[in-house]
């Protein structure tokens, strides 16, 4: 049986005639990069399915000249006659043949009735509307949309589905919608997804933490003016009801005829109609009903029914498990639950919803259970949970522990900031909401500064300004204000504030600050050779640095950074004397780091290679280095240097290597990583011209976040020219 990817490959290849199999020039779509682009997949994901298809005689490969692919021949793929026969059996497979689906798609569940709701929503979607689908928790909003999607796909649409949790932010929605890790700029995401015949779904948006809801609101404001259809699934109160341009479709309970289909068939019809009426046709409540249940009075809410007929009848074990799951900020794996003895009972009682191995209570039940705790009970439960999670290792465990510690109101600022700093390295969205929650409980300057630093990592400038306005004047505040001014383009004011702060710095801190300024000055440009004037200016400033009064350790770090900077300048300006001098210094400093020295030598060879033979030999060495290199920044550095030398005729292996970089996002808490990330998105826009607009928009966003305003402006000009 063929996989979805294998079917997609065969369907795409079958669009080309047999005559092309003997052609010297073939379309790019038949090459590995072209095939991957058309299927919306990374190239590495095609290797195994292609090998299997070739083994089964469904495709064959050859070497040919690819139109627009440079002078080098490339491997191309063709479908065989046996493969074409196989494609003819795909006619009924609408999901593969027609539309595309991205995101974590909920398991389909049969729904009864709702035909009118389905028709109205489907019509609105096809007309390009922006819709808030609202209703009580458990009313069936997600199930309804899940049952609409196959029809949307049948008509060739692309459906992008994102499910929200408390830590969901723009970047997480982008990952679900595009499967591209790191997209986080609103404009780039809008350009990428806001196209005709695209349905963009955001489910459970009310779960998003207040820290992130405004940015998602800004995203929706832009998307509603795009060509895509927008469907936001939300329960009341809608945190984004202020957004104009959205119509609201409120999903009500099932009518009596539809609702009774959810009840056991042996129930008397009159009784069934009575039950449906008493529960307001609420699907989840009907699922939870049992013959022992007492029907609520008309004036009672569904929540009361859940409390008296579901929660109150659970055993102690089940209640302990329910409490733990209800307290958690995210769904938990069964093996992660400390009080897990009641998981079977909860599951049998239809209380849980599942995400593969992870589960959480249906939100209606979770909310009812939470409402039954007093403040003191809740804090004690959080304290107990924090102690549990402190015994576990891993990023997620630290997040959950810190979340519980904050909500227990029993944290120490220093310890909390340390935990959040660790969390921020892997997930700044989580770190951001944790620090905001902590400030609500205990407002302090240290916590505010940490909130500012996280907001810098995330390029959230309004939030930075808000927090800085709540902090008294100090050198620490001034240096952060200077960063914000620099990002906003007010370079002179930024320099003035920075100079004011230098007098408060230690000798070592002064050196570190000045060196970081020099590195940023070198990096503040789109990838190209540095101007001689700027190179001389940086070298002059390096020469004037004073290393007196700093420790040997600080001196070592400073000399390493500066020699690396000088070596890069030397290669850019073809200054072989300086290149040799800095290389010699680095050989002494990096005597135990042969990988780094190899990187320097490869970059030098790329810079001075003046014949195709030398370039080809160097490319072989580069390819080998990339395959074995253990350091991500070194790998990115050599890939970018090689892209510069080989453009526009990039080798396939180099493009694939660059695409692979995005499977492991760079750290947002380090300036060097933020700058490198911006360059990655720049090169992605160069390589994948069909997506240049969103990729360069993302690069511009990241250059500004890295305080490289000049690079951002340069790229904006280039982007404007190319549109």
Coordinates of N, CA and C in Angstrom, one line a residue, residues 26 61 67 136-137 142 153 175 198 201 224 251 336 363 387 399 432 442 484 491 523 535 537 549 554 576 658 667:
X26 N 14.5 19.5 -19.3 CA 13.3 19.1 -18.7 C 12.9 20.2 -17.7
X61 N 14.8 7.2 -12.7 CA 15.6 8.4 -12.7 C 16.6 8.4 -13.8
X67 N 15.8 23.1 -16.8 CA 15.5 24.4 -17.3 C 15.6 25.4 -16.1
X136 N -20.9 27.1 23.4 CA -20.5 26.6 24.7 C -19.4 25.5 24.5
X137 N -18.6 25.3 25.5 CA -17.7 24.2 25.4 C -18.4 22.8 25.3
X142 N -15.6 22.0 17.1 CA -14.5 21.4 16.4 C -15.0 20.2 15.5
X153 N -11.5 20.2 0.9 CA -10.3 19.6 0.2 C -10.7 19.1 -1.1
X175 N 4.0 27.3 12.6 CA 4.5 25.9 12.5 C 3.4 25.0 12.1
X198 N -7.4 29.1 0.2 CA -6.8 28.7 1.5 C -7.8 28.9 2.6
X201 N -7.6 27.9 9.8 CA -8.4 27.5 11.0 C -7.6 27.7 12.2
X224 N -7.7 38.9 7.5 CA -9.1 39.1 7.1 C -9.2 40.0 5.8
X251 N -23.0 28.3 17.3 CA -23.5 27.0 17.2 C -24.3 26.7 18.5
X336 N 3.1 10.5 32.2 CA 3.5 11.7 33.0 C 2.6 12.0 34.2
X363 N -13.1 20.6 28.0 CA -13.0 21.9 28.6 C -14.2 22.3 29.5
X387 N 6.2 20.4 43.3 CA 7.1 19.5 44.0 C 7.3 18.2 43.1
X399 N 9.2 23.7 32.6 CA 8.1 24.6 32.3 C 6.9 24.4 33.3
X432 N 7.7 33.9 28.2 CA 7.0 35.1 28.2 C 5.8 35.1 29.0
X442 N 3.9 39.2 42.0 CA 4.9 40.0 42.7 C 5.7 40.9 41.7
X484 N 16.1 49.6 22.1 CA 14.8 49.9 21.5 C 14.9 51.1 20.5
X491 N 19.4 56.0 15.7 CA 20.7 55.6 16.0 C 21.5 56.6 16.9
X523 N 28.0 42.8 10.9 CA 26.8 42.0 10.4 C 25.7 42.8 9.9
X535 N 35.1 48.5 6.6 CA 36.1 47.6 7.0 C 37.2 48.3 7.8
X537 N 37.1 51.2 9.1 CA 36.5 51.8 10.4 C 36.5 50.8 11.5
X549 N 43.4 46.1 32.6 CA 42.4 45.9 33.7 C 41.3 44.9 33.5
X554 N 38.8 37.0 30.3 CA 38.1 37.9 29.4 C 39.0 38.3 28.2
X576 N 45.0 39.4 2.0 CA 45.6 38.1 2.4 C 46.6 38.2 3.5
X658 N 20.8 23.6 3.3 CA 20.2 24.9 3.8 C 18.8 24.7 4.3
X667 N 18.7 29.8 18.6 CA 18.2 30.4 19.9 C 17.9 31.8 19.7

